[in-house]
Coordinates of C-alpha atoms in Angstrom, one line a residue:
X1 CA 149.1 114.8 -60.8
X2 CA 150.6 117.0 -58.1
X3 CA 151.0 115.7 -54.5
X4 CA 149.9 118.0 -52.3
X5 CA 152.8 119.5 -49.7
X6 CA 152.7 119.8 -46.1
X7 CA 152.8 123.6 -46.1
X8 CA 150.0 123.5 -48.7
X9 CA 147.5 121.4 -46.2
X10 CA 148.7 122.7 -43.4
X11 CA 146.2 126.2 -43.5
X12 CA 143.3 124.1 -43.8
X13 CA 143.5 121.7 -40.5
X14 CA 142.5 122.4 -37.8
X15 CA 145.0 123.7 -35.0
X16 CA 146.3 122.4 -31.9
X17 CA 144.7 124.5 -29.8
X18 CA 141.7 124.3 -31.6
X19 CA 141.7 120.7 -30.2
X20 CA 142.4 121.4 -27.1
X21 CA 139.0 123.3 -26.9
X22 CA 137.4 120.9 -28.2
X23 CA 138.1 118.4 -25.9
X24 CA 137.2 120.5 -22.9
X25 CA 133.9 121.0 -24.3
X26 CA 133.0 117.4 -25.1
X27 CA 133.1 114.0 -22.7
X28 CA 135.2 111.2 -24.3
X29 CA 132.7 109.3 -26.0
X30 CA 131.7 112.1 -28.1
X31 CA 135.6 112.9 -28.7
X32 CA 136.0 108.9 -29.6
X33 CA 133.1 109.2 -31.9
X34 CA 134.6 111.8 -33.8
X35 CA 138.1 110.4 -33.8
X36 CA 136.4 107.6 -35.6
X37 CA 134.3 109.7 -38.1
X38 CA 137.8 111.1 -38.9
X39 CA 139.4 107.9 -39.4
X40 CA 136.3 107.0 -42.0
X41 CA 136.7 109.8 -43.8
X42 CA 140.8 109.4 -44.0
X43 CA 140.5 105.7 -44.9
X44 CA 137.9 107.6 -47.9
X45 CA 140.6 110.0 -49.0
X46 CA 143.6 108.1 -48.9
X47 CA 142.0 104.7 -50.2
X48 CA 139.2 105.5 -52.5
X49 CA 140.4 106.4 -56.5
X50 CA 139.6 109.5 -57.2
X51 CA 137.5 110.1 -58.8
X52 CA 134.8 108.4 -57.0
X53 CA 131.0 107.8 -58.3
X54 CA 129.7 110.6 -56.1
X55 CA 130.1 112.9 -58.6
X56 CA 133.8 114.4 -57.1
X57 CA 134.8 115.0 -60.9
X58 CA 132.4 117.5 -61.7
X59 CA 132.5 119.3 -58.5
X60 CA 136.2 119.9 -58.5
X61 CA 135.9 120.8 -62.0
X62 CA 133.1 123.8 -60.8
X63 CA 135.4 124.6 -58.5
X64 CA 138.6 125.0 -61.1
X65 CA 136.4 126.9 -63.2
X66 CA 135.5 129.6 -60.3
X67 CA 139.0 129.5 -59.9
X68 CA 140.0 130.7 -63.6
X69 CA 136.8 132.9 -63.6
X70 CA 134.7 133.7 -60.5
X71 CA 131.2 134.3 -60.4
X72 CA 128.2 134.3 -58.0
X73 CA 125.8 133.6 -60.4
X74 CA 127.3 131.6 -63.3
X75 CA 125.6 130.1 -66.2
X76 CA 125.7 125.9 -65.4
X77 CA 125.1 125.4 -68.8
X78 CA 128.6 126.6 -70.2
X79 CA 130.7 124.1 -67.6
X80 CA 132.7 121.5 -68.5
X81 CA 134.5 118.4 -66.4
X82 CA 138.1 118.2 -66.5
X83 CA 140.1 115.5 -67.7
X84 CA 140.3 113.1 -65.4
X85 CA 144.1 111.5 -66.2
X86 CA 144.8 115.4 -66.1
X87 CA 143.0 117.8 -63.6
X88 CA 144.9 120.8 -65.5
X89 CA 143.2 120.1 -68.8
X90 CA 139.3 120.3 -69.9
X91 CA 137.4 117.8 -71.5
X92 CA 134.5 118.5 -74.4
X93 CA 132.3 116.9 -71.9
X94 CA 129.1 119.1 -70.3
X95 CA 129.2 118.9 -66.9
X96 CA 125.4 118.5 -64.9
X97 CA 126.3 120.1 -61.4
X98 CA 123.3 123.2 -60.7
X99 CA 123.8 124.0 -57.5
X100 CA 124.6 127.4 -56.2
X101 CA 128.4 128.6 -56.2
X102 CA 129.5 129.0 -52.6
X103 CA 131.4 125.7 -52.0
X104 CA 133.4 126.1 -55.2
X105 CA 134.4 129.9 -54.3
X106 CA 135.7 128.7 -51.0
X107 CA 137.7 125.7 -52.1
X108 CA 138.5 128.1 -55.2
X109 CA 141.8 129.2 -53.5
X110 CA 143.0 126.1 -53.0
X111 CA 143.8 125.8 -56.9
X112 CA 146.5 128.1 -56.0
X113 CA 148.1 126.0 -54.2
X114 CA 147.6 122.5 -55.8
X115 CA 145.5 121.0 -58.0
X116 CA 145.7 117.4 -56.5
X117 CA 142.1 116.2 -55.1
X118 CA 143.8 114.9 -51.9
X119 CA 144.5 118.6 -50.7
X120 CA 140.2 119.2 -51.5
X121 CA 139.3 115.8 -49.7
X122 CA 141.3 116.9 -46.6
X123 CA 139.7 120.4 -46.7
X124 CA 136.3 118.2 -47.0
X125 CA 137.4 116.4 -43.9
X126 CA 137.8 119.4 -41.6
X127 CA 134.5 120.5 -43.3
X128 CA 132.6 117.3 -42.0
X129 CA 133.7 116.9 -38.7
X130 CA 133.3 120.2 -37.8
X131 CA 129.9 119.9 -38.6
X132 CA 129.8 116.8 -36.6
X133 CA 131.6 118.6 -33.5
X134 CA 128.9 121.4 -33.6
X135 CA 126.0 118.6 -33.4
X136 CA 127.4 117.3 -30.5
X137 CA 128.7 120.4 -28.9
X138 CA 125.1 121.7 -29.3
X139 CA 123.8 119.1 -27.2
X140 CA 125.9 118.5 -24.9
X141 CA 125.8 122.3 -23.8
X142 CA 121.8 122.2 -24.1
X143 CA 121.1 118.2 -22.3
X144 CA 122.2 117.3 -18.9
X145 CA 123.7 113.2 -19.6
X146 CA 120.7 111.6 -17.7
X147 CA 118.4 113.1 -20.7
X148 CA 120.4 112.9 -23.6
X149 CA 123.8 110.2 -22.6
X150 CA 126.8 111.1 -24.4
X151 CA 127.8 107.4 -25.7
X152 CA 124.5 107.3 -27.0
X153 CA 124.2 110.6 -28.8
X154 CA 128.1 110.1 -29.8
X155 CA 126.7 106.9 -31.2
X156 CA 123.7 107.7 -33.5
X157 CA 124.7 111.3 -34.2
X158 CA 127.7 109.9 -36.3
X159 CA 125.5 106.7 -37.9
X160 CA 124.2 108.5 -40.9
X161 CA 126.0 105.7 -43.0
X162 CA 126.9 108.1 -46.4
X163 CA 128.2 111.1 -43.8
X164 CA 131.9 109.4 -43.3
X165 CA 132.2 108.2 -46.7
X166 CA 130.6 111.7 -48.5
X167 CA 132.7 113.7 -45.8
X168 CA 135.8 112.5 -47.1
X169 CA 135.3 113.3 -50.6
X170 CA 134.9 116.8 -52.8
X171 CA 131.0 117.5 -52.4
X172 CA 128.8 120.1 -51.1
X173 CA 126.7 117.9 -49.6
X174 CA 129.8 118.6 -46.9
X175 CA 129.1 122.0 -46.7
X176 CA 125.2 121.4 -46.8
X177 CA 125.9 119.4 -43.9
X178 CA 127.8 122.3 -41.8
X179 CA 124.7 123.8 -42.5
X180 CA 122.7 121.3 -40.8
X181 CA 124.6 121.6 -37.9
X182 CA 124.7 125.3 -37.7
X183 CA 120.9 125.1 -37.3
X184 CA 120.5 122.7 -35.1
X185 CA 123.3 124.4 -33.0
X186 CA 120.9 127.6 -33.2
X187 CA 118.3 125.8 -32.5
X188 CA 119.7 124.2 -29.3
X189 CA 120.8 127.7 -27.8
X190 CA 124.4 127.7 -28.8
X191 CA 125.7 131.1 -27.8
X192 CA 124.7 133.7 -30.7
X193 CA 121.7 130.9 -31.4
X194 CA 119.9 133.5 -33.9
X195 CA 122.8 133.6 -36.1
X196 CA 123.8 130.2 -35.8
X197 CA 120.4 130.1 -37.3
X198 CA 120.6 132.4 -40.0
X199 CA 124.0 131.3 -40.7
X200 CA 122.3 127.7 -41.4
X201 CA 119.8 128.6 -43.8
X202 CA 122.1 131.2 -45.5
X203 CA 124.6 128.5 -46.4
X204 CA 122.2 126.2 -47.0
X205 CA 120.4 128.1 -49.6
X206 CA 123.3 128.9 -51.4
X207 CA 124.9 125.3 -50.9
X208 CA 121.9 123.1 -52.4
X209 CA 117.9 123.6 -53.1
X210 CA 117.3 120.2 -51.1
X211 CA 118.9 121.3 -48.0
X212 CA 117.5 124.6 -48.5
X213 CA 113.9 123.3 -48.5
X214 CA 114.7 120.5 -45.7
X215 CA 116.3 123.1 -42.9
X216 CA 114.0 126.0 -44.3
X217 CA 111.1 123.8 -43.2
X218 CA 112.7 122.4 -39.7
X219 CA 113.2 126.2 -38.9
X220 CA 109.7 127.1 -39.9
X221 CA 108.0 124.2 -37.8
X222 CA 110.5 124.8 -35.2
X223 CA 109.7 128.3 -34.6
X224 CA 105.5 127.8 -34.9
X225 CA 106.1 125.3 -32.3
X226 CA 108.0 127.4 -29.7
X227 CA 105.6 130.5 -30.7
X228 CA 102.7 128.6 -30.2
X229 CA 103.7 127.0 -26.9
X230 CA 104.2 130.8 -25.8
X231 CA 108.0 130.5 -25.4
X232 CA 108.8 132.5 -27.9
X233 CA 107.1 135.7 -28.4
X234 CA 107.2 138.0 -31.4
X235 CA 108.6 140.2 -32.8
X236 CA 111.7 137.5 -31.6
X237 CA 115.4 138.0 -32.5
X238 CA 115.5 133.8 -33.8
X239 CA 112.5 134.6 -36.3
X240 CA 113.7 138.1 -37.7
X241 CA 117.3 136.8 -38.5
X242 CA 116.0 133.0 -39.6
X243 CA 113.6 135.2 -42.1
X244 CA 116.7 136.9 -43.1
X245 CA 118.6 133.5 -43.7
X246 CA 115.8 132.2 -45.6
X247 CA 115.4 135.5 -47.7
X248 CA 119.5 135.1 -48.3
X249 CA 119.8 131.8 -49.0
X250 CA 116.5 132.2 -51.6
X251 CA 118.6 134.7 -54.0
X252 CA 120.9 131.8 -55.9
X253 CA 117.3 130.9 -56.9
X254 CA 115.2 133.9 -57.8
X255 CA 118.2 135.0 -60.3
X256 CA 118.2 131.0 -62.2
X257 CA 114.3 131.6 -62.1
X258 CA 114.8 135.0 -63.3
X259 CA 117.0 133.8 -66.2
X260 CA 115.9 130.5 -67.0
X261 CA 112.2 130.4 -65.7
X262 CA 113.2 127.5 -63.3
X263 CA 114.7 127.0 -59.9
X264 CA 117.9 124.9 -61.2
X265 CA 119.4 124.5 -64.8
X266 CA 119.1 121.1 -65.5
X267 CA 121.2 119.5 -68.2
X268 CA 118.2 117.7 -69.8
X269 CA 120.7 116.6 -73.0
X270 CA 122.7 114.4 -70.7
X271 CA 119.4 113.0 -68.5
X272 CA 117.2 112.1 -71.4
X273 CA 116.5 108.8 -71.8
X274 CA 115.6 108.1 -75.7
X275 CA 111.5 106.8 -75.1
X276 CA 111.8 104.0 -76.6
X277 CA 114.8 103.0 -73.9
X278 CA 112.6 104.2 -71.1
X279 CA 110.9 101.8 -68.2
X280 CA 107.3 102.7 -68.3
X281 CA 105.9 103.4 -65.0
X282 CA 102.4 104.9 -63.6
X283 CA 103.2 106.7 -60.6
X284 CA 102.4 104.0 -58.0
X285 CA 105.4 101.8 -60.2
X286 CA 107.5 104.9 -59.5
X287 CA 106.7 105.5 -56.4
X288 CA 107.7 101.4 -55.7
X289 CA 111.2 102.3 -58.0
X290 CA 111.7 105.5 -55.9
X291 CA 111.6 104.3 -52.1
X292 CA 113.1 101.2 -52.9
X293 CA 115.9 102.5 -54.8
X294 CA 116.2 104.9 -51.0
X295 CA 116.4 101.9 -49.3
X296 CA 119.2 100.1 -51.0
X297 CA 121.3 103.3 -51.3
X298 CA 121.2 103.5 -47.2
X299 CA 124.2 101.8 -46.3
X300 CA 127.8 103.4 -46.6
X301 CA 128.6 101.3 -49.5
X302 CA 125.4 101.4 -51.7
X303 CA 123.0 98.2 -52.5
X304 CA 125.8 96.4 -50.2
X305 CA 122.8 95.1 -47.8
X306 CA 119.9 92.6 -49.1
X307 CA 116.2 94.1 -49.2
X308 CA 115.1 93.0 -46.1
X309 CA 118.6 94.1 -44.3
X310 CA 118.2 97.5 -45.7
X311 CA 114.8 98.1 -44.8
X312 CA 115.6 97.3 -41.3
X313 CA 118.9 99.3 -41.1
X314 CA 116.6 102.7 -42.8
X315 CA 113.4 101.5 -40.3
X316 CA 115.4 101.0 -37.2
X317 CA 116.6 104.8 -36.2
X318 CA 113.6 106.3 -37.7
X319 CA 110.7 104.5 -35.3
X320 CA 113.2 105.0 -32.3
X321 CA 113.2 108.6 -33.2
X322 CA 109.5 108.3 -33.8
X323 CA 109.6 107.0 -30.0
X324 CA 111.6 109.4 -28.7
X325 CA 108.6 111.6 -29.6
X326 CA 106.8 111.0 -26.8
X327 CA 109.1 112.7 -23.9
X328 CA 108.4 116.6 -23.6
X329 CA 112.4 116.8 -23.8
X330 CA 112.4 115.6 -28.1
X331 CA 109.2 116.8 -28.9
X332 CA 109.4 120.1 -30.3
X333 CA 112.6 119.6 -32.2
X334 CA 111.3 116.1 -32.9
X335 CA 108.3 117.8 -34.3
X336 CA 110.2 120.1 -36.5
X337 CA 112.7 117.4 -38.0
X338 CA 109.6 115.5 -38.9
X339 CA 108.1 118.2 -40.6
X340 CA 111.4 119.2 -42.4
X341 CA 111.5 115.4 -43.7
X342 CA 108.1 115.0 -44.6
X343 CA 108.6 118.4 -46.4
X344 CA 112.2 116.8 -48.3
X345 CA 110.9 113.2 -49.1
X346 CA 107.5 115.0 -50.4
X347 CA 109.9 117.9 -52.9
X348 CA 112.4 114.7 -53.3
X349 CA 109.5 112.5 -54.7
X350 CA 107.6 115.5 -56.7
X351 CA 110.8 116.2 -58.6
X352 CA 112.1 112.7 -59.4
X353 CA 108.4 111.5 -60.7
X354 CA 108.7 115.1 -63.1
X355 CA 112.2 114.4 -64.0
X356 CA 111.1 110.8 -65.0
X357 CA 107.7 112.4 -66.9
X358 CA 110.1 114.5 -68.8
X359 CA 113.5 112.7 -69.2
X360 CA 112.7 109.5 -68.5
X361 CA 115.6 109.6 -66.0
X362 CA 115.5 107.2 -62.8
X363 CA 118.5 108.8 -60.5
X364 CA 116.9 111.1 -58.5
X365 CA 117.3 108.3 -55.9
X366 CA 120.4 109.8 -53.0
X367 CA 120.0 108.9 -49.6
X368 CA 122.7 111.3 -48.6
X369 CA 120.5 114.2 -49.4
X370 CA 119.1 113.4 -46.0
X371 CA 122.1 113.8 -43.8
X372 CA 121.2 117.5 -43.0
X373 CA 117.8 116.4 -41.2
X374 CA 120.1 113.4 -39.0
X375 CA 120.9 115.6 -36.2
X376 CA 117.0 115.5 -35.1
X377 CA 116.9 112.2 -36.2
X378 CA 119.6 111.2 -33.4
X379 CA 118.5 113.4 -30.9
X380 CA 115.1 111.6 -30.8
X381 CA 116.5 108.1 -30.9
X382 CA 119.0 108.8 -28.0
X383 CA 115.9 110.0 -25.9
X384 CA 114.1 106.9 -26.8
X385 CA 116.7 104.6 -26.4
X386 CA 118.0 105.8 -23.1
X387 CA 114.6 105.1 -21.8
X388 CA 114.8 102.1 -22.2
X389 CA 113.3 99.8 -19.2
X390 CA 117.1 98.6 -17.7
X391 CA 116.2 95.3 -18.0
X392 CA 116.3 95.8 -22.0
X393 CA 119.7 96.0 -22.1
X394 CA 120.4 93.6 -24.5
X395 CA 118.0 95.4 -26.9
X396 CA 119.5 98.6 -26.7
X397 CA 122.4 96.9 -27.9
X398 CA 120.5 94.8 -30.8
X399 CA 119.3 98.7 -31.8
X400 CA 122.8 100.1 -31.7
X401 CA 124.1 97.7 -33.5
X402 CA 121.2 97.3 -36.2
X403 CA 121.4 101.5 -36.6
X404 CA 125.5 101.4 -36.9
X405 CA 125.8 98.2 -39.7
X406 CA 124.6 100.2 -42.5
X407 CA 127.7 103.0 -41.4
X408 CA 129.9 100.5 -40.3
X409 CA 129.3 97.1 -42.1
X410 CA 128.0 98.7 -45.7
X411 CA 131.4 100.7 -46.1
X412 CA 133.7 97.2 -44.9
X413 CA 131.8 94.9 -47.2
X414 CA 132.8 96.9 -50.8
X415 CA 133.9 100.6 -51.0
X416 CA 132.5 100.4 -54.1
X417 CA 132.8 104.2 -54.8

């Protein structure tokens, strides 16, 4: 395996006076924060064996295979992994990834350089904290500190325990993460919001269906909201170019169903579990399997916390954002993010119970599906938490540290990955 040269990473971080910009834009808990996040995700690529469980293998080999032939629409059905004790060689295996092809045409390139996954974690890296940069960018331009604190935002913006760990590693989920952030930046009034908005759902939808359901529908509720409350009127720049995002980012999708009668190939020979192997579940057993299999996968390093540990850790950031609901500050974007995860847990949960129906498979399962919604997530908590009554300091710590020990303790205990 080739190590990847300095000249060969070198294109792909980010410059000097790139920083410098960045730290005039952002106080220095939010530049700490992400100085850890980056640490996280370099500790991921330098220390964790590649490949990792997260399903690195078969996204670097979709992205060798748009580099020896590249397509916007391929057929999934015809990909293969590559050998893992030689990236230059492919295996007889199938491989199962569906998504649509934009993450592996970017990182494409890069197989002209090296083939060594290092050089795509690194690229992953600069893909993952910019994404993090943009959240807290976003509100730091849109919140004045006595409404949304910086150490606090810093703090529960980068708390989603699978982004570090996910960011450094080859996955879209990276990329369907920028495109997280790119919304939420448009939806905050970054400069150029409509396009930031457009830009999120476009990527999105050709990054990964769950992500373009989950931001499709914070951008819907989002937009009823403000139209309703007559601060938006119509026709409204934000609407026009998010209905052109959506009707982008829906194309990967229309030409699968087009070919194949469904939204995503799905590689059902490698999913199905023989019947007589299968657990037999009515849907309330399923439904049982489902959330608690979501609950032990929260932390960084999965099933790492007991039961009752990882229910609080999962419960803990969502009722402060539930909280934070109730200040006129949260409430519409609140509102939306709510929306956009009831909207993802209800696709999420319809999918997995068909897939079972079908295959008899019981993976659907992935926490880290969720990271795109955590920006509202955070925003909402921080509001809640910074309201606090002063004489609760002590539980605004207990909540701080409750909400980080899933990002922070899950990934010390076993980076089982």
């Amino acid at each position: 395996m080739n190590s990847p040269s300095l000249s060969a990473v070198r294109p792909y971080l980010p410059r000097a006076k790139n920083a410098r910009l960045l730290a005039g834009m952002l106080p220095r808990p939010m530049l700490f924060a992400l100085a850890v996040f980056v640490l996280m995700t370099l500790i991921v690529v330098f220390l964790v064996p590649f490949p990792s469980q997260v399903d690195e293998l078969q996204h670097l080999s979709v992205i060798r295979a748009q580099y020896e032939h590249p397509t916007l629409f391929p057929d999934w059905s015809e990909y293969l992994i590559l050998r893992p004790d030689d990236l230059t060689q492919w295996s007889a295996t199938s491989n199962y990834i569906n998504h649509p092809s934009l993450y592996y045409l970017l990182l494409a390139p890069l197989m002209s350089l090296s083939n060594d996954p290092v050089v795509f974690r690194l690229v992953n890296v600069v893909i993952s904290t910019s994404a993090l940069a943009i959240v807290m960018v976003a509100a730091r331009r849109h919140f004045t500190p006595d409404v949304v604190p910086s150490e606090l935002f810093a703090i529960f913006a980068a708390s989603f325990p699978k982004a570090a760990v996910v960011g450094g590693m080859v996955n879209n989920d990276n990329l369907a993460a920028f495109a997280g952030a790119a919304l939420f930046g448009g939806m905050l009034g970054l400069p150029g919001a409509a396009w930031w908005i457009m830009a999120g759902l476009a990527i999105a939808g050709w990054t990964k269906l769950t992500a373009f359901i989950g931001l499709a529908a914070v951008a819907g509720a989002w937009l009823g909201i403000e139209i309703l409350a007559g601060r938006m009127k119509l026709p409204d720049r934000r609407v026009l170019l998010a209905a052109l995002g959506v009707t982008v980012g829906a194309v990967p999708y229309l030409v699968t169903f087009m070919r194949t009668g469904q939204l995503l190939w799905v590689n059902e020979a490698l999913w199905r579990i023989p019947v007589a192997q299968r657990l037999h579940l009515d849907l309330l057993g399923f439904a049982s399997w489902f959330f608690k299999g979501l609950v032990l996968k929260w932390p960084a390093s999965e099933f790492s916390h007991a039961l009752p540990v990882a229910v609080l850790g999962v419960l803990t950031p969502l009722g402060l954002a539930a909280m934070g609901l109730r200040y006129r500050e949260s409430r519409p974007w609140g509102i939306a993010y709510a929306i956009g995860l009831a909207a993802l847990m209800a696709i999420h949960f319809g999918f997995g119970w068909r897939s079972y129906l079908t295959l008899g498979d019981l993976t659907i399962m992935q926490t880290r599906y969720y990271n795109i919604l955590w920006p509202g997530v955070a925003l909402a908590a921080t509001m809640a938490v910074a309201r606090f009554d002063p004489r609760w300091r002590y539980a605004r710590l207990l909540v701080i540290i409750i909400c980080l020990s899933p990002t922070m303790l899950g990934a010390m205990i076993n980076l089982n990955f």
